[in-house]
Coordinates of C-alpha atoms in Angstrom, one line a residue:
X1 CA 5.8 36.5 11.4
X2 CA 7.8 39.0 13.5
X3 CA 9.3 37.5 16.6
X4 CA 8.8 40.7 18.6
X5 CA 6.1 40.0 21.2
X6 CA 4.8 42.7 23.3
X7 CA 4.2 42.1 27.0
X8 CA 1.2 43.8 28.6
X9 CA 1.4 45.6 31.9
X10 CA -0.6 42.8 33.4
X11 CA 1.0 41.5 36.6
X12 CA 3.0 38.3 36.2
X13 CA 2.0 35.4 38.4
X14 CA 2.4 35.8 42.0
X15 CA 1.0 32.4 42.8
X16 CA 4.4 30.7 42.8
X17 CA 7.6 31.7 44.6
X18 CA 10.5 32.7 42.5
X19 CA 13.0 29.9 42.4
X20 CA 16.5 29.7 41.0
X21 CA 16.6 27.0 38.2
X22 CA 18.6 26.0 35.2
X23 CA 17.1 26.6 31.8
X24 CA 16.4 22.9 31.5
X25 CA 14.6 22.8 34.9
X26 CA 12.6 25.9 33.9
X27 CA 11.7 24.2 30.6
X28 CA 10.3 21.2 32.3
X29 CA 8.4 23.2 35.0
X30 CA 7.0 25.5 32.3
X31 CA 5.6 22.6 30.4
X32 CA 4.0 21.3 33.6
X33 CA 2.6 24.8 34.2
X34 CA 1.0 24.7 30.7
X35 CA -0.8 21.5 31.6
X36 CA 1.4 19.1 29.7
X37 CA 1.1 15.5 31.0
X38 CA 3.2 13.6 28.4
X39 CA 6.2 14.5 26.2
X40 CA 7.6 12.3 23.5
X41 CA 11.3 12.5 22.6
X42 CA 14.7 11.1 22.0
X43 CA 17.9 12.4 23.7
X44 CA 21.3 13.4 22.4
X45 CA 24.4 15.3 23.3
X46 CA 23.0 18.9 23.0
X47 CA 19.8 17.9 24.9
X48 CA 21.5 16.2 27.8
X49 CA 21.0 19.0 30.3
X50 CA 17.3 18.8 29.6
X51 CA 17.3 15.0 30.0
X52 CA 19.4 15.3 33.2
X53 CA 16.8 17.7 34.6
X54 CA 14.1 15.0 34.2
X55 CA 15.9 12.8 36.8
X56 CA 15.0 15.5 39.4
X57 CA 11.4 16.1 38.3
X58 CA 9.2 13.2 39.3
X59 CA 6.0 14.9 37.9
X60 CA 7.4 15.1 34.4
X61 CA 6.4 12.2 32.1
X62 CA 8.5 11.4 29.1
X63 CA 8.0 8.6 26.6
X64 CA 11.3 7.5 24.9
X65 CA 10.4 6.6 21.3
X66 CA 12.7 4.6 19.1
X67 CA 13.0 7.3 16.4
X68 CA 12.4 11.0 16.4
X69 CA 9.8 10.6 13.7
X70 CA 7.9 8.3 16.1
X71 CA 8.1 11.1 18.7
X72 CA 6.7 13.8 16.5
X73 CA 3.9 11.6 15.1
X74 CA 3.0 10.4 18.6
X75 CA 2.7 14.0 19.8
X76 CA 0.6 14.8 16.8
X77 CA -1.8 11.9 17.5
X78 CA -2.0 13.0 21.1
X79 CA -3.0 16.5 19.9
X80 CA -5.5 15.4 17.3
X81 CA -7.3 13.1 19.6
X82 CA -7.4 15.3 22.7
X83 CA -7.5 18.8 21.3
X84 CA -4.6 19.7 23.6
X85 CA -1.0 20.6 22.5
X86 CA 1.3 17.8 21.6
X87 CA 4.9 18.2 22.7
X88 CA 8.1 16.5 21.5
X89 CA 11.8 16.9 22.2
X90 CA 14.8 16.1 20.1
X91 CA 18.5 16.9 20.1
X92 CA 20.4 19.1 17.6
X93 CA 21.3 18.2 14.0
X94 CA 20.0 14.9 12.9
X95 CA 17.6 14.7 15.9
X96 CA 16.0 17.9 14.9
X97 CA 16.0 17.2 11.2
X98 CA 14.3 13.8 11.8
X99 CA 11.3 15.8 13.1
X100 CA 10.8 17.7 9.8
X101 CA 8.3 15.3 8.2
X102 CA 6.2 15.3 11.3
X103 CA 6.3 19.1 11.7
X104 CA 5.2 19.4 8.0
X105 CA 2.4 16.9 8.7
X106 CA 1.1 19.0 11.6
X107 CA 1.5 22.2 9.7
X108 CA -0.5 21.0 6.7
X109 CA -3.3 19.7 9.0
X110 CA -3.4 22.7 11.5
X111 CA -2.4 20.6 14.5
X112 CA -1.4 22.4 17.7
X113 CA 2.1 21.3 18.7
X114 CA 5.2 22.6 20.5
X115 CA 8.4 21.1 19.2
X116 CA 11.5 21.6 21.4
X117 CA 14.9 21.1 19.8
X118 CA 18.3 21.4 21.5
X119 CA 21.1 23.1 19.7
X120 CA 24.9 23.3 20.0
X121 CA 26.3 26.0 22.3
X122 CA 25.7 29.6 21.3
X123 CA 29.5 30.1 20.7
X124 CA 29.4 27.2 18.1
X125 CA 26.3 28.3 16.2
X126 CA 27.3 29.0 12.6
X127 CA 30.6 27.1 12.7
X128 CA 29.3 23.8 11.3
X129 CA 29.9 22.2 14.7
X130 CA 29.3 18.6 15.3
X131 CA 25.5 17.9 15.0
X132 CA 24.7 21.5 14.2
X133 CA 21.8 22.3 11.9
X134 CA 20.0 25.6 11.4
X135 CA 16.6 24.1 12.3
X136 CA 14.9 27.5 12.5
X137 CA 15.7 28.3 8.8
X138 CA 15.0 24.7 7.8
X139 CA 11.5 24.6 9.3
X140 CA 10.5 28.2 8.7
X141 CA 7.9 27.3 6.0
X142 CA 6.3 24.6 8.0
X143 CA 5.9 26.2 11.5
X144 CA 3.4 28.8 12.6
X145 CA 6.2 30.5 14.5
X146 CA 9.8 29.7 15.7
X147 CA 11.7 30.9 18.8
X148 CA 15.5 30.8 19.1
X149 CA 16.3 31.2 22.8
X150 CA 19.3 33.4 23.6
X151 CA 18.6 34.1 27.3
X152 CA 17.5 31.4 29.8
X153 CA 15.4 34.0 31.6
X154 CA 13.2 34.1 28.5
X155 CA 12.2 30.4 28.7
X156 CA 9.0 30.8 30.8
X157 CA 7.7 33.7 28.6
X158 CA 8.6 31.9 25.3
X159 CA 6.9 28.7 26.4
X160 CA 3.8 30.5 27.4
X161 CA 3.7 32.4 24.0
X162 CA 4.4 29.2 22.1
X163 CA 1.4 27.5 23.6
X164 CA -0.8 30.5 23.0
X165 CA 0.3 30.7 19.3
X166 CA -0.1 26.9 18.8
X167 CA -3.7 26.9 20.1
X168 CA -5.2 30.2 18.8
X169 CA -6.3 31.3 15.4
X170 CA -5.4 28.7 12.8
X171 CA -3.7 26.1 15.0
X172 CA -0.3 24.8 14.1
X173 CA 3.2 23.7 15.2
X174 CA 5.5 26.1 17.0
X175 CA 9.2 25.4 17.4
X176 CA 11.5 26.4 20.3
X177 CA 15.3 25.9 19.7
X178 CA 17.5 26.0 22.9
X179 CA 21.3 26.0 22.7
X180 CA 23.1 23.7 25.1
X181 CA 24.6 26.4 27.2
X182 CA 21.3 28.2 27.6
X183 CA 19.7 25.0 28.9
X184 CA 22.3 25.0 31.7
X185 CA 22.2 28.7 32.5
X186 CA 20.6 29.9 35.7
X187 CA 17.4 32.0 35.9
X188 CA 15.0 33.1 38.6
X189 CA 11.9 31.1 37.6
X190 CA 8.3 32.3 38.1
X191 CA 5.2 30.8 36.4
X192 CA 4.5 33.1 33.5
X193 CA 0.8 34.1 33.0
X194 CA 1.0 37.6 31.4
X195 CA -1.4 38.1 28.5
X196 CA 0.2 37.5 25.1
X197 CA 0.0 40.2 22.5
X198 CA 1.6 39.8 19.1
X199 CA 1.7 42.8 16.8
X200 CA -0.6 42.1 13.8
X201 CA -1.8 38.8 15.2
X202 CA -5.5 38.4 15.6
X203 CA -6.3 35.2 17.5
X204 CA -10.0 35.4 17.3
X205 CA -11.7 37.7 14.7
X206 CA -14.9 39.4 15.7
X207 CA -18.2 38.1 14.3
X208 CA -19.2 39.7 11.0
X209 CA -22.9 39.7 11.7
X210 CA -23.7 41.3 8.3
X211 CA -22.0 38.7 6.3
X212 CA -23.5 35.9 8.4
X213 CA -26.9 37.2 7.7
X214 CA -26.1 37.4 4.0
X215 CA -25.2 33.7 4.2
X216 CA -28.4 32.8 6.0
X217 CA -30.4 34.7 3.4
X218 CA -28.7 32.7 0.7
X219 CA -29.8 29.5 2.3
X220 CA -33.5 30.6 2.3
X221 CA -33.2 31.4 -1.4
X222 CA -31.4 28.2 -2.5
X223 CA -33.2 25.1 -3.7
X224 CA -30.2 22.8 -3.6
X225 CA -27.8 23.9 -0.8
X226 CA -25.0 21.7 0.5
X227 CA -22.6 22.1 3.4
X228 CA -19.0 20.9 3.1
X229 CA -17.9 20.1 6.6
X230 CA -14.1 20.4 6.8
X231 CA -11.4 19.8 9.4
X232 CA -12.2 23.2 10.9
X233 CA -15.3 21.8 12.4
X234 CA -13.1 19.5 14.5
X235 CA -10.4 22.0 15.3
X236 CA -12.9 24.5 16.6
X237 CA -14.9 21.9 18.6
X238 CA -18.0 23.0 16.6
X239 CA -19.5 19.6 16.1
X240 CA -22.5 20.2 18.4
X241 CA -23.1 23.6 16.9
X242 CA -23.0 22.2 13.3
X243 CA -25.6 19.5 14.3
X244 CA -27.9 22.1 15.8
X245 CA -27.5 24.3 12.7
X246 CA -28.2 21.4 10.3
X247 CA -31.2 20.3 12.3
X248 CA -32.5 23.8 12.1
X249 CA -31.9 24.5 8.4
X250 CA -32.2 20.9 7.1
X251 CA -29.3 21.5 4.7
X252 CA -27.5 18.3 3.7
X253 CA -23.8 17.7 4.6
X254 CA -20.9 16.2 2.9
X255 CA -17.5 15.8 4.7
X256 CA -13.9 16.2 3.7
X257 CA -11.5 13.5 4.9
X258 CA -10.6 15.6 8.0
X259 CA -14.3 16.5 8.5
X260 CA -15.3 12.9 9.1
X261 CA -16.7 12.6 12.6
X262 CA -17.3 16.3 12.8
X263 CA -20.8 15.5 11.6
X264 CA -22.0 12.1 12.7
X265 CA -22.1 9.5 9.9
X266 CA -25.5 8.2 10.9
X267 CA -27.3 11.5 10.7
X268 CA -30.2 11.5 8.2
X269 CA -28.8 14.6 6.4
X270 CA -25.2 13.2 6.2
X271 CA -23.9 12.0 2.9
X272 CA -20.4 10.9 3.8
X273 CA -17.1 11.9 2.3
X274 CA -16.7 13.8 -1.0
X275 CA -13.7 14.2 -3.3
X276 CA -11.1 12.0 -5.0
X277 CA -12.5 8.8 -3.4
X278 CA -15.7 10.2 -2.2
X279 CA -19.0 8.4 -2.6
X280 CA -21.4 9.0 -5.5
X281 CA -24.1 10.9 -3.6
X282 CA -21.6 13.2 -1.9
X283 CA -19.8 14.1 -5.1
X284 CA -23.1 14.6 -7.1
X285 CA -24.4 16.8 -4.3
X286 CA -21.5 19.2 -4.8
X287 CA -21.8 19.1 -8.6
X288 CA -25.5 19.8 -8.6
X289 CA -25.8 22.2 -5.7
X290 CA -26.9 25.8 -6.3
X291 CA -25.3 26.9 -3.0
X292 CA -22.0 25.6 -1.6
X293 CA -21.3 26.3 2.1
X294 CA -17.8 25.5 3.1
X295 CA -17.2 25.3 6.8
X296 CA -13.5 25.0 7.7
X297 CA -12.5 23.4 4.4
X298 CA -9.7 24.8 2.4
X299 CA -10.9 23.5 -1.0
X300 CA -7.7 21.3 -1.4
X301 CA -7.2 19.4 -4.6
X302 CA -8.3 16.0 -3.1
X303 CA -11.8 17.6 -2.6
X304 CA -12.2 19.8 -5.7
X305 CA -10.3 17.7 -8.3
X306 CA -10.6 19.6 -11.6
X307 CA -11.0 23.1 -10.2
X308 CA -12.8 24.6 -13.3
X309 CA -15.2 21.6 -13.2
X310 CA -16.0 22.1 -9.5
X311 CA -19.6 22.8 -8.5
X312 CA -20.6 24.1 -12.0
X313 CA -24.2 24.8 -11.0
X314 CA -23.5 26.8 -7.8
X315 CA -24.9 30.3 -8.1
X316 CA -23.2 31.3 -4.8
X317 CA -20.3 29.9 -2.8
X318 CA -19.9 30.7 0.9
X319 CA -16.5 30.1 2.5
X320 CA -16.1 30.3 6.3
X321 CA -12.6 29.8 7.8
X322 CA -10.5 31.0 10.6
X323 CA -7.6 31.8 8.2
X324 CA -8.3 34.7 5.8
X325 CA -5.6 33.5 3.5
X326 CA -7.7 30.5 2.6
X327 CA -10.8 32.4 1.4
X328 CA -10.6 32.8 -2.3
X329 CA -7.2 31.1 -2.6
X330 CA -8.5 28.2 -4.8
X331 CA -12.3 28.7 -5.2
X332 CA -13.7 32.2 -5.5
X333 CA -16.1 32.9 -2.7
X334 CA -19.2 35.1 -3.1
X335 CA -19.5 35.4 0.6
X336 CA -16.3 35.0 2.6
X337 CA -16.5 35.0 6.4
X338 CA -13.4 34.9 8.7
X339 CA -13.9 33.6 12.2
X340 CA -14.2 30.8 14.6
X341 CA -16.7 28.3 13.4
X342 CA -18.0 27.5 16.9
X343 CA -19.0 31.1 17.5
X344 CA -20.3 31.6 14.0
X345 CA -22.5 28.6 14.0
X346 CA -23.8 29.3 17.5
X347 CA -24.8 32.8 16.3
X348 CA -26.2 31.6 13.0
X349 CA -28.4 29.1 14.8
X350 CA -30.2 32.0 16.6
X351 CA -31.1 33.5 13.2
X352 CA -31.4 30.6 10.8
X353 CA -34.6 29.5 9.1
X354 CA -35.4 26.2 7.4
X355 CA -34.2 25.8 3.8
X356 CA -36.2 24.6 0.8
X357 CA -34.0 21.4 0.6
X358 CA -36.5 18.7 1.3
X359 CA -37.0 17.7 -2.4
X360 CA -33.2 18.1 -2.9
X361 CA -32.5 15.7 -0.1
X362 CA -34.9 13.2 -1.6
X363 CA -32.9 13.3 -4.8
X364 CA -29.6 12.7 -2.9
X365 CA -31.1 9.8 -1.0
X366 CA -32.0 8.3 -4.4
X367 CA -28.4 8.7 -5.5
X368 CA -27.2 7.0 -2.3
X369 CA -29.6 4.1 -2.8
X370 CA -28.7 3.7 -6.5
X371 CA -24.9 3.9 -6.0
X372 CA -24.0 2.8 -2.4
X373 CA -20.5 2.0 -1.4
X374 CA -20.1 -1.7 -2.2
X375 CA -17.6 -4.4 -3.0
X376 CA -17.4 -8.0 -4.1
X377 CA -17.3 -9.9 -0.9
X378 CA -15.6 -13.3 -0.5
X379 CA -15.5 -16.1 2.1
X380 CA -12.2 -17.5 0.8
X381 CA -10.3 -14.2 0.8
X382 CA -10.2 -11.3 3.3
X383 CA -11.6 -8.2 1.6
X384 CA -10.2 -5.0 3.1
X385 CA -13.7 -3.3 3.1
X386 CA -15.0 -6.3 5.1
X387 CA -12.2 -5.7 7.7
X388 CA -13.2 -2.1 8.2
X389 CA -16.9 -3.0 8.4
X390 CA -16.0 -5.7 11.0
X391 CA -13.9 -3.2 13.1
X392 CA -16.8 -0.7 12.9
X393 CA -19.3 -3.2 14.0
X394 CA -17.2 -4.4 16.9
X395 CA -16.5 -0.8 18.1
X396 CA -20.0 0.6 17.3
X397 CA -18.2 3.5 15.6
X398 CA -16.8 4.8 18.9
X399 CA -13.1 3.9 18.5
X400 CA -10.3 6.2 17.7
X401 CA -8.9 5.2 14.3
X402 CA -5.5 6.2 12.9
X403 CA -4.3 5.5 9.4
X404 CA -1.3 5.8 7.2
X405 CA -1.7 7.0 3.6
X406 CA -2.9 4.9 0.7
X407 CA -5.7 2.5 -0.1
X408 CA -6.3 1.5 3.5
X409 CA -6.8 5.1 4.4
X410 CA -9.5 5.5 1.8
X411 CA -11.2 2.2 2.7
X412 CA -11.2 3.4 6.3
X413 CA -12.8 6.7 5.4
X414 CA -15.4 4.9 3.3
X415 CA -16.4 1.9 5.4
X416 CA -15.8 2.9 9.0
X417 CA -18.6 5.2 10.2
X418 CA -17.4 7.8 12.6
X419 CA -19.8 9.0 15.3
X420 CA -17.6 11.6 17.0
X421 CA -15.1 14.3 16.2
X422 CA -11.4 13.5 16.9
X423 CA -12.0 9.9 16.0
X424 CA -10.2 9.7 12.7
X425 CA -6.5 10.7 12.8
X426 CA -4.9 10.7 9.4
X427 CA -2.4 12.7 7.4
X428 CA -4.6 14.4 4.9
X429 CA -2.5 17.3 3.7
X430 CA 1.1 16.0 3.5
X431 CA 0.0 12.3 3.1
X432 CA 2.7 10.9 5.4
X433 CA 3.5 7.2 5.3
X434 CA 4.6 6.1 8.8
X435 CA 2.2 8.5 10.5
X436 CA -0.6 6.2 11.6
X437 CA 1.0 3.8 14.1
X438 CA 3.0 6.3 16.3
X439 CA -0.1 8.6 16.1
X440 CA -2.1 5.8 17.6
X441 CA 0.3 5.5 20.5
X442 CA -0.1 9.2 21.2
X443 CA -3.8 8.9 20.9
X444 CA -3.9 6.0 23.3
X445 CA -1.8 7.8 25.9
X446 CA -4.1 10.8 25.6
X447 CA -7.3 8.6 25.7
X448 CA -6.5 5.7 28.0
X449 CA -10.1 4.5 28.3
X450 CA -10.9 4.4 24.6
X451 CA -10.2 1.7 22.0
X452 CA -7.5 2.9 19.6
X453 CA -7.0 1.0 16.3
X454 CA -4.1 1.7 14.0
X455 CA -4.9 0.8 10.4
X456 CA -1.8 0.4 8.2
X457 CA -0.7 -0.9 4.9
X458 CA 2.3 -3.2 4.7
X459 CA 4.4 -0.4 3.3
X460 CA 3.7 2.3 5.8
X461 CA 3.9 -0.1 8.7
X462 CA 7.5 -0.7 8.1
X463 CA 8.4 3.0 8.3
X464 CA 7.8 3.3 12.1
X465 CA 7.4 -0.4 13.1
X466 CA 10.2 0.1 15.7
X467 CA 7.7 1.9 17.9
X468 CA 6.1 -1.4 18.8
X469 CA 8.9 -1.5 21.4
X470 CA 7.3 1.2 23.5
X471 CA 3.9 -0.5 23.2
X472 CA 5.5 -3.5 24.8
X473 CA 7.4 -1.6 27.4
X474 CA 4.5 0.6 28.6
X475 CA 1.7 -1.9 27.7
X476 CA 0.0 0.7 25.5
X477 CA -3.0 -1.3 24.3
X478 CA -3.2 -0.2 20.7
X479 CA -4.7 -2.7 18.3
X480 CA -2.5 -2.7 15.2
X481 CA -4.1 -3.7 11.9
X482 CA -1.9 -4.5 8.9
X483 CA -3.7 -4.9 5.6
X484 CA -1.1 -6.8 3.7
X485 CA -1.5 -6.8 -0.1
X486 CA 2.3 -7.2 -0.6
X487 CA 2.5 -4.1 -2.9
X488 CA 2.3 -0.4 -2.7
X489 CA -1.4 -0.5 -3.3
X490 CA -2.4 3.0 -4.1
X491 CA 0.7 3.4 -6.4
X492 CA -0.3 0.2 -8.1
X493 CA -3.9 1.3 -8.6
X494 CA -2.8 4.6 -10.1
X495 CA -0.3 2.9 -12.4
X496 CA -3.1 0.5 -13.5
X497 CA -5.7 3.1 -14.2
X498 CA -3.6 6.1 -15.3
X499 CA -0.3 4.6 -16.7
X500 CA -1.7 1.8 -18.9
X501 CA -0.9 -0.8 -16.2
X502 CA 2.8 -0.2 -16.4
X503 CA 3.8 -1.4 -12.9
X504 CA 7.0 0.1 -11.6
X505 CA 8.7 -0.4 -8.2
X506 CA 5.7 -1.5 -6.2
X507 CA 6.6 -5.0 -5.2
X508 CA 7.2 -5.3 -1.4
X509 CA 8.6 -8.8 -1.6
X510 CA 11.0 -9.3 1.3
X511 CA 8.8 -7.6 3.8
X512 CA 9.0 -9.2 7.3
X513 CA 6.6 -11.7 8.7
X514 CA 4.6 -9.1 10.6
X515 CA 3.4 -11.7 13.2
X516 CA 6.9 -12.7 14.0
X517 CA 8.0 -9.0 14.0
X518 CA 5.3 -8.2 16.6
X519 CA 6.3 -11.2 18.7
X520 CA 10.0 -10.1 18.5
X521 CA 8.9 -6.9 20.1
X522 CA 6.9 -8.7 22.8
X523 CA 3.4 -8.2 21.3
X524 CA 0.8 -10.8 20.4
X525 CA 0.7 -11.3 16.7
X526 CA -2.2 -12.8 14.7
X527 CA -2.9 -13.5 11.0
X528 CA -6.0 -14.1 9.0
X529 CA -6.3 -15.3 5.3
X530 CA -10.0 -15.8 5.0
X531 CA -13.2 -14.3 6.4
X532 CA -13.6 -16.9 9.1
X533 CA -10.1 -16.4 10.3
X534 CA -10.5 -12.6 10.2
X535 CA -13.6 -12.7 12.5
X536 CA -11.8 -15.0 15.0
X537 CA -8.6 -13.0 14.9
X538 CA -10.3 -9.7 15.5
X539 CA -12.4 -11.1 18.3
X540 CA -9.2 -12.4 20.0
X541 CA -7.4 -9.1 19.5
X542 CA -10.2 -7.1 21.1
X543 CA -10.4 -9.5 24.1
X544 CA -6.7 -9.5 24.7
X545 CA -5.4 -6.9 27.1
X546 CA -2.5 -4.9 25.9
X547 CA -1.2 -4.3 22.3
X548 CA -2.0 -6.8 19.6
X549 CA -1.0 -6.8 15.9
X550 CA -3.4 -8.5 13.4
X551 CA -2.2 -9.1 9.8
X552 CA -5.0 -9.5 7.3
X553 CA -3.8 -11.0 4.0
X554 CA -5.9 -9.1 1.4
X555 CA -5.9 -9.4 -2.4
X556 CA -3.1 -7.7 -4.3
X557 CA -5.3 -6.3 -7.0
X558 CA -8.2 -4.8 -4.9
X559 CA -8.9 -1.2 -5.9
X560 CA -10.6 1.7 -4.1
X561 CA -13.8 2.9 -5.8
X562 CA -15.3 5.3 -6.4
X563 CA -12.3 7.1 -7.9
X564 CA -12.0 10.5 -9.7
X565 CA -9.0 10.5 -12.0
X566 CA -6.7 13.5 -11.9
X567 CA -7.8 16.2 -14.4
X568 CA -11.4 15.2 -14.3
X569 CA -14.4 16.6 -12.4
X570 CA -16.1 15.2 -9.4
X571 CA -19.1 13.8 -11.3
X572 CA -16.8 11.7 -13.6
X573 CA -16.4 8.9 -11.1
X574 CA -15.0 5.5 -11.9
X575 CA -17.2 2.9 -10.0
X576 CA -15.2 -0.2 -10.7
X577 CA -17.2 -3.4 -11.2
X578 CA -20.4 -1.4 -10.4
X579 CA -20.2 1.1 -13.3

């Protein structure tokens, strides 16, 4: 994307007086002007002017994480749960490169973020100076746009444009790199409010009424329509519009992982998650549908599995997305509509007619009744599925749940029933271990009055466990769940089922005592090894003010089912003990 941004002739803000500031002071004030209430970060030499400016700005709230990866994931969790921009700051070189996994995570999942990195002085750039890294080039494939500041006077404009880019169109992370000398240079500051225009950038495409009406006509002609609700429903705040549209058309709905909560789990036309570990009814709905309607889903491989075996009976496929590059990229679309889902669904609801899906839904309910999500429960062991059911029951489906990646992530998607959008925060695209716990911290800061539960495996929990320190320091009341099976569970399951049970490098022996680790950081720690202990421990955790870690000792050999093996189609599900 070209960096040349055109300024309109609109008058810049006259609401605030022009004030002489350093680049660092302007950065902090600009963030406040954009409505930022919390920034996560970690200082270093090149960022010290920025951190020094914080001592003179009482309004500015900064959370010192214990690792830059914790900062970027916390900002991500804040953004996912609130819908606002998440912001993090790091110093040059290793500070900036430690953000890369988190930036890629946000990029893959279309999360609005502004990442601020300090850099060495402009005179040293390109000399391989101490703690220098070309973070612009390194992150170019994983940011929506990047700015390299060369004049302190540009900071107010660049900040305003960065927030605009992060939050419009297909949302995503934007990086601003500020050399040390620029952060200390003087400028005449004024709040920047000029309209942003970027050559070739369309932030909100106009409604294509003709194509929308073609789509609605296809619904009236179909006998077995299905809606795939993707993450775009959540990103566009279109949950209410989707519910209205579904109530009007009576078309059943399956969800992607990121679509969970965008359509309430308890709705009579909801079938739950489809895909790699999707439930039987949802996967069969896709495979037997004569009309596929994808709303904000990019048809990634976890949903489609074997692409040439996907939706073989579909006579028409409708793909609606804010990003034109996604339409037709993986699955050919007979009707492709580019636009904002909130606007499209609102317009479509004024024209939509009921479908002929009543008999079709009866068939899907039968599938759901014949093959529900189930597991072999136990009183003497703690089954992970039971833990998720227990957490759901205690929270009535209203908590914000974060996960890492692996078996626990899929059990959460299957057995916790999400009532609201922005309630499941999980790394679906990049699949980042270490994401879940710091994301929960960001979510709790952004939603102080809601219960936030971080679901982790014993592997991923060790990747950002140091962030328990800030839970203790700030009394951030995240409830931390560790499902401890003492192995890399999803790797073990795949090795068992796809590699003839040749188990390699999955043993997590030597992991810490998580209860003692929590206590070392100043948190309460609890452990449960059977169902009775699990119930008591979770009750105590919920009733305890402040952060609590609960370790549930689960069976090492428990698998996630249903499962579709790589290279097979969605209707070729393994159902485990319930084949």
